[in-house]
């Protein structure tokens, strides 16, 4: 291990940051691909990747280059003017999806707020027979849509319906993969159904193809919108460019975040032409569509679209799946689930937090894992991961689980 140049913890006051979560006493100073290095020079194999954000790994050359090149040209001419990277990225996204219009934002929550506003606007323009506004959006138990007031209200996380009350009204909750539970909530106030094609924070729970197709037929039948939140599952994560493509359906509205920026703050709201009902004054934002971030988004998208890239995600997802199944069988766990390179291991007992801690503290190299539920581990590696880096993680994980069970 390298000698630390200085102890950052004696130089800075960690309590200068507002307390929001328990952080380990580590400062990460360098990232490269699947690897992070801390202030002591210790290396970690990183299966968090900024929470499924760094789809091309830490600091890939194409993002460094896009940032440097664009910073030298223009950083922010103002969202009131066109700029070339945002036009190029919007054009490419519409060419490779079923959508016609794109609005760029800075976070997943902000893109989802935009989707909620767009759906409510559309509901206002399409009033009930009695002339009342329609505004309800059906969402799902265990779903996660962000941390703004409206997106917390839309989320199905336990307890979030009373935190920071009063909540934003109008988000009744159905059960994932249970079409009857959705149909039972549809009233003349309903304007949309919104869901993650693969619930991420909820524990990597894919909506079935049958359910997605059923939802598409049901929403069509009732004349309401289908909104997919692909902030975590979109941008190649499942092996398809967009997760809705796994189900052979076309949603009306989609949001993207996380992977679209490969680590920088960028998100997007996409819709079909017939739902593009915003008027001037309805939607905007100081940094929205700025060329510095959209230039990065374009570099990311071009990488995902290179021949063979998405197939490699499917192949590596299958390889990871097989390895996790082996560990599950060896240690009497309950199997694994997921799509592409978004996967979860069902531990069968509440040892998730313990595994995360022991794995991080392994020597000489650590392993960074995530346990979104006490009995579950979630894996969201860079889409550029190598098979050797999958093998290395599986060996380390096996070692940690063996040490806990013995
Ligand atoms: C992470 C996430 C969000 C929120 O994105 P932020 O960029 O953190 O606001 C929304 N929806 C899903 C499905 C997510 O995984």
Short mmCIF file of C-alpha atoms and ligand atoms in Angstrom, two decimals:
data_model
loop_
_atom_site.label_atom_id
_atom_site.label_comp_id
_atom_site.label_asym_id
_atom_site.label_seq_id
_atom_site.Cartn_x
_atom_site.Cartn_y
_atom_site.Cartn_z
CA UNK A 1 0.00 0.00 0.00
CA UNK A 2 1.23 3.51 -0.77
CA UNK A 3 2.02 5.84 2.12
CA UNK A 4 -0.69 8.50 2.51
CA UNK A 5 0.55 11.94 1.45
CA UNK A 6 -1.41 13.52 4.24
CA UNK A 7 -4.28 12.49 6.45
CA UNK A 8 -7.29 14.22 4.87
CA UNK A 9 -9.27 13.69 8.06
CA UNK A 10 -6.91 15.91 10.04
CA UNK A 11 -7.04 18.60 7.31
CA UNK A 12 -10.80 18.88 6.92
CA UNK A 13 -13.89 18.95 9.08
CA UNK A 14 -16.21 16.15 7.93
CA UNK A 15 -18.97 17.78 9.95
CA UNK A 16 -18.91 20.77 7.62
CA UNK A 17 -21.11 18.58 5.42
CA UNK A 18 -24.77 18.31 6.36
CA UNK A 19 -25.33 14.89 7.91
CA UNK A 20 -27.51 12.77 5.63
CA UNK A 21 -26.02 9.27 5.77
CA UNK A 22 -23.38 7.16 7.51
CA UNK A 23 -20.21 7.26 5.44
CA UNK A 24 -17.16 5.05 6.01
CA UNK A 25 -13.94 6.96 6.94
CA UNK A 26 -12.63 6.86 3.38
CA UNK A 27 -12.00 9.54 0.77
CA UNK A 28 -11.82 8.32 -2.81
CA UNK A 29 -9.17 10.17 -4.77
CA UNK A 30 -8.99 8.26 -8.05
CA UNK A 31 -11.23 6.17 -10.27
CA UNK A 32 -10.42 4.10 -13.35
CA UNK A 33 -12.85 1.67 -14.98
CA UNK A 34 -14.09 -0.76 -12.32
CA UNK A 35 -11.57 0.49 -9.75
CA UNK A 36 -11.50 3.19 -7.06
CA UNK A 37 -8.49 4.22 -4.96
CA UNK A 38 -8.83 5.74 -1.49
CA UNK A 39 -6.72 8.33 0.35
CA UNK A 40 -4.44 5.58 1.70
CA UNK A 41 -3.74 4.19 -1.76
CA UNK A 42 -5.92 1.09 -1.20
CA UNK A 43 -7.80 -0.13 -4.29
CA UNK A 44 -11.41 -1.29 -4.42
CA UNK A 45 -13.30 -3.26 -7.06
CA UNK A 46 -16.39 -1.07 -7.43
CA UNK A 47 -19.76 -2.76 -8.02
CA UNK A 48 -21.69 0.41 -7.12
CA UNK A 49 -20.33 2.67 -9.87
CA UNK A 50 -21.97 5.72 -8.33
CA UNK A 51 -25.25 3.76 -8.06
CA UNK A 52 -25.45 2.44 -11.64
CA UNK A 53 -24.35 5.84 -12.90
CA UNK A 54 -20.90 5.20 -14.39
CA UNK A 55 -22.08 2.96 -17.21
CA UNK A 56 -18.64 3.16 -18.86
CA UNK A 57 -16.75 2.89 -15.56
CA UNK A 58 -14.80 5.59 -13.71
CA UNK A 59 -13.38 8.46 -15.80
CA UNK A 60 -13.45 6.81 -19.25
CA UNK A 61 -11.32 8.51 -21.93
CA UNK A 62 -14.36 9.42 -24.08
CA UNK A 63 -15.96 11.41 -21.23
CA UNK A 64 -12.68 13.15 -20.31
CA UNK A 65 -12.28 14.15 -23.96
CA UNK A 66 -15.89 15.34 -24.36
CA UNK A 67 -15.59 17.52 -21.25
CA UNK A 68 -12.27 19.06 -22.26
CA UNK A 69 -13.29 19.68 -25.88
CA UNK A 70 -16.68 21.16 -25.03
CA UNK A 71 -15.36 23.26 -22.11
CA UNK A 72 -13.01 24.93 -24.56
CA UNK A 73 -15.90 25.76 -26.92
CA UNK A 74 -18.88 26.91 -24.85
CA UNK A 75 -20.14 25.74 -21.44
CA UNK A 76 -23.56 27.36 -21.16
CA UNK A 77 -24.99 29.79 -23.71
CA UNK A 78 -28.37 29.67 -21.79
CA UNK A 79 -31.31 27.30 -22.14
CA UNK A 80 -33.08 30.05 -24.10
CA UNK A 81 -30.85 29.26 -27.12
CA UNK A 82 -30.12 26.14 -29.14
CA UNK A 83 -26.73 24.50 -28.68
CA UNK A 84 -25.15 21.83 -30.86
CA UNK A 85 -24.52 18.95 -28.36
CA UNK A 86 -28.10 19.03 -27.06
CA UNK A 87 -29.48 19.01 -30.61
CA UNK A 88 -27.17 16.13 -31.54
CA UNK A 89 -28.08 14.09 -28.45
CA UNK A 90 -31.83 14.73 -28.77
CA UNK A 91 -31.70 13.74 -32.45
CA UNK A 92 -29.82 10.52 -31.66
CA UNK A 93 -32.19 9.60 -28.81
CA UNK A 94 -35.26 10.06 -31.00
CA UNK A 95 -33.63 8.04 -33.82
CA UNK A 96 -32.96 5.10 -31.49
CA UNK A 97 -36.23 5.09 -29.50
CA UNK A 98 -39.97 5.28 -30.17
CA UNK A 99 -40.07 8.91 -28.93
CA UNK A 100 -40.17 12.18 -30.89
CA UNK A 101 -39.29 14.89 -28.34
CA UNK A 102 -36.65 15.26 -25.63
CA UNK A 103 -36.29 17.64 -22.69
CA UNK A 104 -32.94 17.51 -20.85
CA UNK A 105 -32.65 17.96 -17.08
CA UNK A 106 -30.02 17.39 -14.37
CA UNK A 107 -31.25 14.48 -12.25
CA UNK A 108 -33.59 11.52 -12.43
CA UNK A 109 -35.98 13.15 -9.98
CA UNK A 110 -36.12 16.30 -12.08
CA UNK A 111 -36.84 14.31 -15.26
CA UNK A 112 -39.62 12.46 -13.41
CA UNK A 113 -41.05 15.77 -12.11
CA UNK A 114 -41.16 16.83 -15.76
CA UNK A 115 -42.97 13.62 -16.74
CA UNK A 116 -45.53 14.16 -13.96
CA UNK A 117 -46.06 17.77 -15.06
CA UNK A 118 -46.42 16.75 -18.70
CA UNK A 119 -48.99 14.07 -17.83
CA UNK A 120 -50.95 16.48 -15.59
CA UNK A 121 -50.91 19.12 -18.32
CA UNK A 122 -52.22 16.57 -20.78
CA UNK A 123 -54.91 15.62 -18.23
CA UNK A 124 -55.92 19.26 -17.90
CA UNK A 125 -56.30 19.50 -21.67
CA UNK A 126 -58.34 16.28 -21.68
CA UNK A 127 -60.86 16.89 -18.91
CA UNK A 128 -63.45 14.39 -17.72
CA UNK A 129 -66.95 14.40 -19.19
CA UNK A 130 -68.04 16.47 -16.16
CA UNK A 131 -65.36 19.02 -17.04
CA UNK A 132 -63.07 18.18 -14.09
CA UNK A 133 -59.28 17.99 -14.28
CA UNK A 134 -57.73 14.55 -14.38
CA UNK A 135 -54.47 14.29 -12.45
CA UNK A 136 -53.96 10.89 -10.80
CA UNK A 137 -50.93 8.81 -11.75
CA UNK A 138 -50.93 5.18 -10.61
CA UNK A 139 -47.50 4.09 -9.32
CA UNK A 140 -46.29 0.94 -7.52
CA UNK A 141 -45.36 -0.46 -4.12
CA UNK A 142 -41.57 -0.49 -3.58
CA UNK A 143 -41.00 1.83 -6.55
CA UNK A 144 -38.43 4.64 -6.45
CA UNK A 145 -38.76 7.81 -8.51
CA UNK A 146 -36.59 10.36 -6.66
CA UNK A 147 -36.31 12.63 -3.64
CA UNK A 148 -38.24 15.77 -4.55
CA UNK A 149 -41.64 16.15 -2.88
CA UNK A 150 -43.64 14.95 -5.90
CA UNK A 151 -41.30 12.07 -6.75
CA UNK A 152 -41.19 10.95 -3.08
CA UNK A 153 -44.99 10.95 -3.15
CA UNK A 154 -44.91 8.93 -6.38
CA UNK A 155 -42.44 6.43 -4.85
CA UNK A 156 -43.73 3.32 -3.10
CA UNK A 157 -41.05 3.21 -0.41
CA UNK A 158 -42.38 2.34 3.00
CA UNK A 159 -42.86 5.40 5.20
CA UNK A 160 -42.42 7.88 2.36
CA UNK A 161 -46.14 8.64 2.33
CA UNK A 162 -45.84 10.44 5.67
CA UNK A 163 -42.30 11.93 5.60
CA UNK A 164 -42.33 15.70 5.02
CA UNK A 165 -46.12 15.72 5.01
CA UNK A 166 -48.26 17.04 3.45
CA UNK A 167 -47.29 15.00 0.42
CA UNK A 168 -48.17 15.75 -3.18
CA UNK A 169 -51.56 14.11 -3.73
CA UNK A 170 -52.62 11.89 -6.60
CA UNK A 171 -50.35 8.82 -6.62
CA UNK A 172 -52.38 5.70 -5.73
CA UNK A 173 -50.19 2.55 -5.45
CA UNK A 174 -50.72 -0.74 -7.27
CA UNK A 175 -48.72 -4.00 -7.01
CA UNK A 176 -46.05 -4.77 -9.59
CA UNK A 177 -46.88 -7.67 -11.95
CA UNK A 178 -50.54 -7.61 -10.81
CA UNK A 179 -52.65 -6.13 -13.60
CA UNK A 180 -55.91 -6.41 -11.66
CA UNK A 181 -54.45 -4.20 -8.90
CA UNK A 182 -53.85 -1.48 -11.53
CA UNK A 183 -57.25 -1.80 -13.14
CA UNK A 184 -58.94 -1.51 -9.72
CA UNK A 185 -57.36 1.96 -9.22
CA UNK A 186 -58.37 3.44 -12.59
CA UNK A 187 -61.06 6.13 -12.21
CA UNK A 188 -62.16 9.13 -14.27
CA UNK A 189 -59.38 11.07 -12.46
CA UNK A 190 -56.58 8.79 -13.77
CA UNK A 191 -54.24 10.14 -16.42
CA UNK A 192 -51.31 7.75 -16.35
CA UNK A 193 -49.55 4.67 -15.00
CA UNK A 194 -45.86 5.16 -14.18
CA UNK A 195 -43.38 2.39 -13.43
CA UNK A 196 -39.77 1.23 -13.52
CA UNK A 197 -39.47 -1.65 -16.06
CA UNK A 198 -37.02 -3.13 -13.53
CA UNK A 199 -37.50 -1.84 -9.97
CA UNK A 200 -33.96 -0.88 -8.93
CA UNK A 201 -33.93 0.46 -5.36
CA UNK A 202 -36.82 -1.91 -4.56
CA UNK A 203 -34.43 -4.86 -4.99
CA UNK A 204 -34.01 -5.47 -8.74
CA UNK A 205 -37.51 -6.75 -9.49
CA UNK A 206 -38.25 -6.94 -13.22
CA UNK A 207 -41.78 -6.26 -14.47
CA UNK A 208 -42.67 -9.31 -16.58
CA UNK A 209 -43.10 -8.99 -20.34
CA UNK A 210 -46.68 -10.20 -19.92
CA UNK A 211 -47.36 -7.46 -17.33
CA UNK A 212 -45.81 -4.71 -19.48
CA UNK A 213 -47.87 -5.83 -22.48
CA UNK A 214 -50.98 -6.04 -20.28
CA UNK A 215 -50.34 -2.51 -18.98
CA UNK A 216 -49.94 -1.22 -22.51
CA UNK A 217 -53.29 -2.72 -23.54
CA UNK A 218 -55.02 -1.56 -20.35
CA UNK A 219 -53.78 2.05 -20.59
CA UNK A 220 -54.75 2.17 -24.28
CA UNK A 221 -58.21 0.85 -23.46
CA UNK A 222 -58.77 3.56 -20.82
CA UNK A 223 -57.15 6.35 -22.84
CA UNK A 224 -54.41 7.01 -20.26
CA UNK A 225 -50.63 7.36 -20.58
CA UNK A 226 -47.94 4.77 -19.91
CA UNK A 227 -44.81 6.34 -18.41
CA UNK A 228 -41.60 4.32 -17.95
CA UNK A 229 -38.96 5.52 -15.47
CA UNK A 230 -35.76 4.17 -17.02
CA UNK A 231 -33.43 6.25 -14.87
CA UNK A 232 -31.74 3.06 -13.63
CA UNK A 233 -32.73 0.40 -16.20
CA UNK A 234 -32.26 2.44 -19.38
CA UNK A 235 -29.10 3.22 -21.39
CA UNK A 236 -27.95 -0.32 -22.07
CA UNK A 237 -28.10 -1.57 -18.46
CA UNK A 238 -30.42 -4.51 -19.34
CA UNK A 239 -28.68 -5.33 -22.62
CA UNK A 240 -31.28 -3.38 -24.60
CA UNK A 241 -30.69 0.32 -25.17
CA UNK A 242 -34.00 0.92 -23.34
CA UNK A 243 -35.66 -1.55 -20.97
CA UNK A 244 -39.13 -1.13 -22.51
CA UNK A 245 -37.69 -2.83 -25.63
CA UNK A 246 -37.48 -6.09 -23.62
CA UNK A 247 -41.30 -6.19 -23.74
CA UNK A 248 -41.88 -5.22 -27.39
CA UNK A 249 -44.13 -2.33 -26.39
CA UNK A 250 -44.04 1.44 -26.98
CA UNK A 251 -44.67 3.63 -23.90
CA UNK A 252 -45.92 7.22 -24.28
CA UNK A 253 -43.36 8.90 -22.02
CA UNK A 254 -39.92 7.82 -20.74
CA UNK A 255 -37.37 9.28 -18.35
CA UNK A 256 -33.62 8.65 -18.38
CA UNK A 257 -30.93 9.54 -15.84
CA UNK A 258 -27.93 7.88 -14.21
CA UNK A 259 -26.22 6.07 -17.15
CA UNK A 260 -27.08 8.75 -19.73
CA UNK A 261 -24.47 11.03 -18.18
CA UNK A 262 -21.93 8.30 -17.37
CA UNK A 263 -21.27 10.05 -14.03
CA UNK A 264 -22.12 13.69 -14.76
CA UNK A 265 -25.49 15.27 -13.92
CA UNK A 266 -27.68 14.70 -16.98
CA UNK A 267 -31.20 13.30 -17.36
CA UNK A 268 -33.93 13.39 -19.98
CA UNK A 269 -37.68 13.33 -20.43
CA UNK A 270 -38.87 11.87 -23.73
CA UNK A 271 -42.38 11.72 -25.18
CA UNK A 272 -44.30 10.96 -28.31
CA UNK A 273 -45.32 13.90 -30.47
CA UNK A 274 -49.03 13.71 -29.54
CA UNK A 275 -48.23 14.24 -25.83
CA UNK A 276 -45.78 17.12 -26.34
CA UNK A 277 -48.24 19.60 -24.79
CA UNK A 278 -45.94 21.97 -22.83
CA UNK A 279 -46.35 25.63 -23.69
CA UNK A 280 -43.78 28.38 -23.08
CA UNK A 281 -43.51 28.96 -19.33
CA UNK A 282 -44.52 25.42 -18.35
CA UNK A 283 -41.07 23.86 -18.14
CA UNK A 284 -37.43 24.95 -18.04
CA UNK A 285 -34.34 25.14 -15.83
CA UNK A 286 -31.07 27.08 -15.71
CA UNK A 287 -28.74 24.17 -16.53
CA UNK A 288 -31.15 22.12 -18.63
CA UNK A 289 -29.63 20.93 -21.90
CA UNK A 290 -26.32 22.66 -21.27
CA UNK A 291 -23.72 21.67 -23.89
CA UNK A 292 -21.08 20.51 -21.39
CA UNK A 293 -23.30 17.71 -20.05
CA UNK A 294 -25.07 16.86 -23.30
CA UNK A 295 -21.68 16.51 -25.04
CA UNK A 296 -20.90 13.81 -22.45
CA UNK A 297 -24.31 12.19 -23.05
CA UNK A 298 -23.55 12.00 -26.75
CA UNK A 299 -20.17 10.35 -26.10
CA UNK A 300 -21.87 7.80 -23.83
CA UNK A 301 -24.67 7.04 -26.30
CA UNK A 302 -22.23 6.61 -29.20
CA UNK A 303 -20.26 4.10 -27.12
CA UNK A 304 -23.39 2.09 -26.28
CA UNK A 305 -24.41 2.06 -29.97
CA UNK A 306 -21.05 0.71 -31.20
CA UNK A 307 -21.46 -2.70 -32.91
CA UNK A 308 -21.48 -5.55 -30.39
CA UNK A 309 -21.61 -3.38 -27.25
CA UNK A 310 -25.16 -4.25 -26.14
CA UNK A 311 -24.61 -7.94 -26.96
CA UNK A 312 -21.55 -7.86 -24.69
CA UNK A 313 -23.77 -6.55 -21.86
CA UNK A 314 -26.13 -9.52 -22.36
CA UNK A 315 -23.21 -11.98 -22.45
CA UNK A 316 -21.56 -10.54 -19.33
CA UNK A 317 -24.95 -10.40 -17.58
CA UNK A 318 -25.38 -14.13 -18.26
CA UNK A 319 -21.85 -14.81 -17.00
CA UNK A 320 -22.52 -12.86 -13.78
CA UNK A 321 -25.88 -14.64 -13.40
CA UNK A 322 -24.23 -18.09 -13.66
CA UNK A 323 -21.56 -17.10 -11.11
CA UNK A 324 -24.13 -15.78 -8.63
CA UNK A 325 -26.22 -18.94 -9.03
CA UNK A 326 -23.14 -21.01 -8.16
CA UNK A 327 -22.53 -18.98 -4.99
CA UNK A 328 -26.21 -19.24 -4.10
CA UNK A 329 -26.18 -23.04 -4.49
CA UNK A 330 -22.91 -23.43 -2.55
CA UNK A 331 -24.13 -21.38 0.42
CA UNK A 332 -27.80 -22.41 0.45
CA UNK A 333 -29.10 -19.01 -0.67
CA UNK A 334 -32.27 -18.31 -2.65
CA UNK A 335 -30.95 -17.66 -6.15
CA UNK A 336 -30.61 -14.47 -8.14
CA UNK A 337 -32.64 -12.25 -10.47
CA UNK A 338 -32.29 -9.27 -12.78
CA UNK A 339 -31.73 -8.22 -16.38
CA UNK A 340 -28.38 -7.71 -18.11
CA UNK A 341 -25.90 -6.08 -15.72
CA UNK A 342 -28.48 -5.09 -13.11
CA UNK A 343 -28.73 -8.13 -10.87
CA UNK A 344 -29.47 -9.15 -7.28
CA UNK A 345 -28.45 -12.12 -5.11
CA UNK A 346 -31.12 -13.33 -2.68
CA UNK A 347 -29.15 -14.12 0.46
CA UNK A 348 -31.92 -15.93 2.34
CA UNK A 349 -30.95 -14.25 5.64
CA UNK A 350 -30.35 -10.62 6.74
CA UNK A 351 -26.54 -10.63 6.24
CA UNK A 352 -26.41 -7.96 3.50
CA UNK A 353 -25.00 -5.13 5.60
CA UNK A 354 -22.40 -7.42 7.17
CA UNK A 355 -21.22 -8.64 3.74
CA UNK A 356 -20.95 -5.05 2.48
CA UNK A 357 -18.77 -4.05 5.44
CA UNK A 358 -16.45 -7.09 5.43
CA UNK A 359 -16.04 -6.92 1.63
CA UNK A 360 -15.08 -3.25 1.79
CA UNK A 361 -12.47 -3.93 4.49
CA UNK A 362 -10.82 -6.91 2.72
CA UNK A 363 -7.03 -6.58 2.24
CA UNK A 364 -5.08 -5.89 0.13
CA UNK A 365 -7.94 -4.86 -2.19
CA UNK A 366 -11.51 -4.15 -1.11
CA UNK A 367 -14.83 -4.83 -2.81
CA UNK A 368 -17.65 -2.27 -2.90
CA UNK A 369 -21.13 -3.82 -2.83
CA UNK A 370 -24.67 -2.59 -2.16
CA UNK A 371 -27.41 -4.15 -0.04
CA UNK A 372 -30.70 -2.37 -0.81
CA UNK A 373 -32.54 -4.79 1.50
CA UNK A 374 -31.14 -6.74 4.49
CA UNK A 375 -31.37 -10.05 2.63
CA UNK A 376 -30.28 -8.86 -0.81
CA UNK A 377 -27.15 -7.72 -2.65
CA UNK A 378 -27.44 -5.61 -5.79
CA UNK A 379 -24.81 -5.63 -8.57
CA UNK A 380 -24.56 -2.66 -10.95
CA UNK A 381 -21.05 -2.82 -12.46
CA UNK A 382 -19.78 -0.73 -15.34
CA UNK A 383 -21.13 -2.08 -18.63
CA UNK A 384 -17.49 -2.20 -19.77
CA UNK A 385 -16.50 -4.67 -17.00
CA UNK A 386 -14.23 -7.59 -17.96
CA UNK A 387 -14.96 -11.27 -17.28
CA UNK A 388 -11.84 -11.33 -15.07
CA UNK A 389 -13.35 -8.55 -12.93
CA UNK A 390 -16.54 -10.62 -12.58
CA UNK A 391 -14.48 -13.67 -11.54
CA UNK A 392 -12.50 -11.59 -9.06
CA UNK A 393 -15.69 -10.28 -7.42
CA UNK A 394 -17.20 -13.79 -7.23
CA UNK A 395 -14.04 -15.14 -5.54
CA UNK A 396 -14.02 -12.28 -3.03
CA UNK A 397 -17.75 -12.61 -2.33
CA UNK A 398 -17.42 -16.36 -1.79
CA UNK A 399 -14.58 -15.68 0.66
CA UNK A 400 -16.67 -13.14 2.60
CA UNK A 401 -19.77 -15.35 2.79
CA UNK A 402 -17.63 -18.34 3.87
CA UNK A 403 -16.08 -16.23 6.66
CA UNK A 404 -19.52 -15.16 7.90
CA UNK A 405 -21.01 -18.67 7.82
CA UNK A 406 -18.08 -20.35 9.60
C1 LIG B 1 -31.94 6.92 -8.99
C2 LIG B 1 -33.34 6.89 -9.50
C3 LIG B 1 -34.12 8.06 -9.56
C4 LIG B 1 -33.64 9.38 -9.02
O1 LIG B 1 -32.56 9.87 -9.74
P1 LIG B 1 -31.72 11.09 -9.12
O2 LIG B 1 -30.74 11.44 -10.19
O3 LIG B 1 -31.08 10.56 -7.87
O4 LIG B 1 -32.68 12.18 -8.84
C5 LIG B 1 -35.37 7.97 -10.13
N1 LIG B 1 -35.85 6.81 -10.60
C6 LIG B 1 -35.14 5.67 -10.56
C7 LIG B 1 -35.71 4.40 -11.11
C8 LIG B 1 -33.86 5.66 -9.99
O5 LIG B 1 -33.15 4.52 -9.92
#
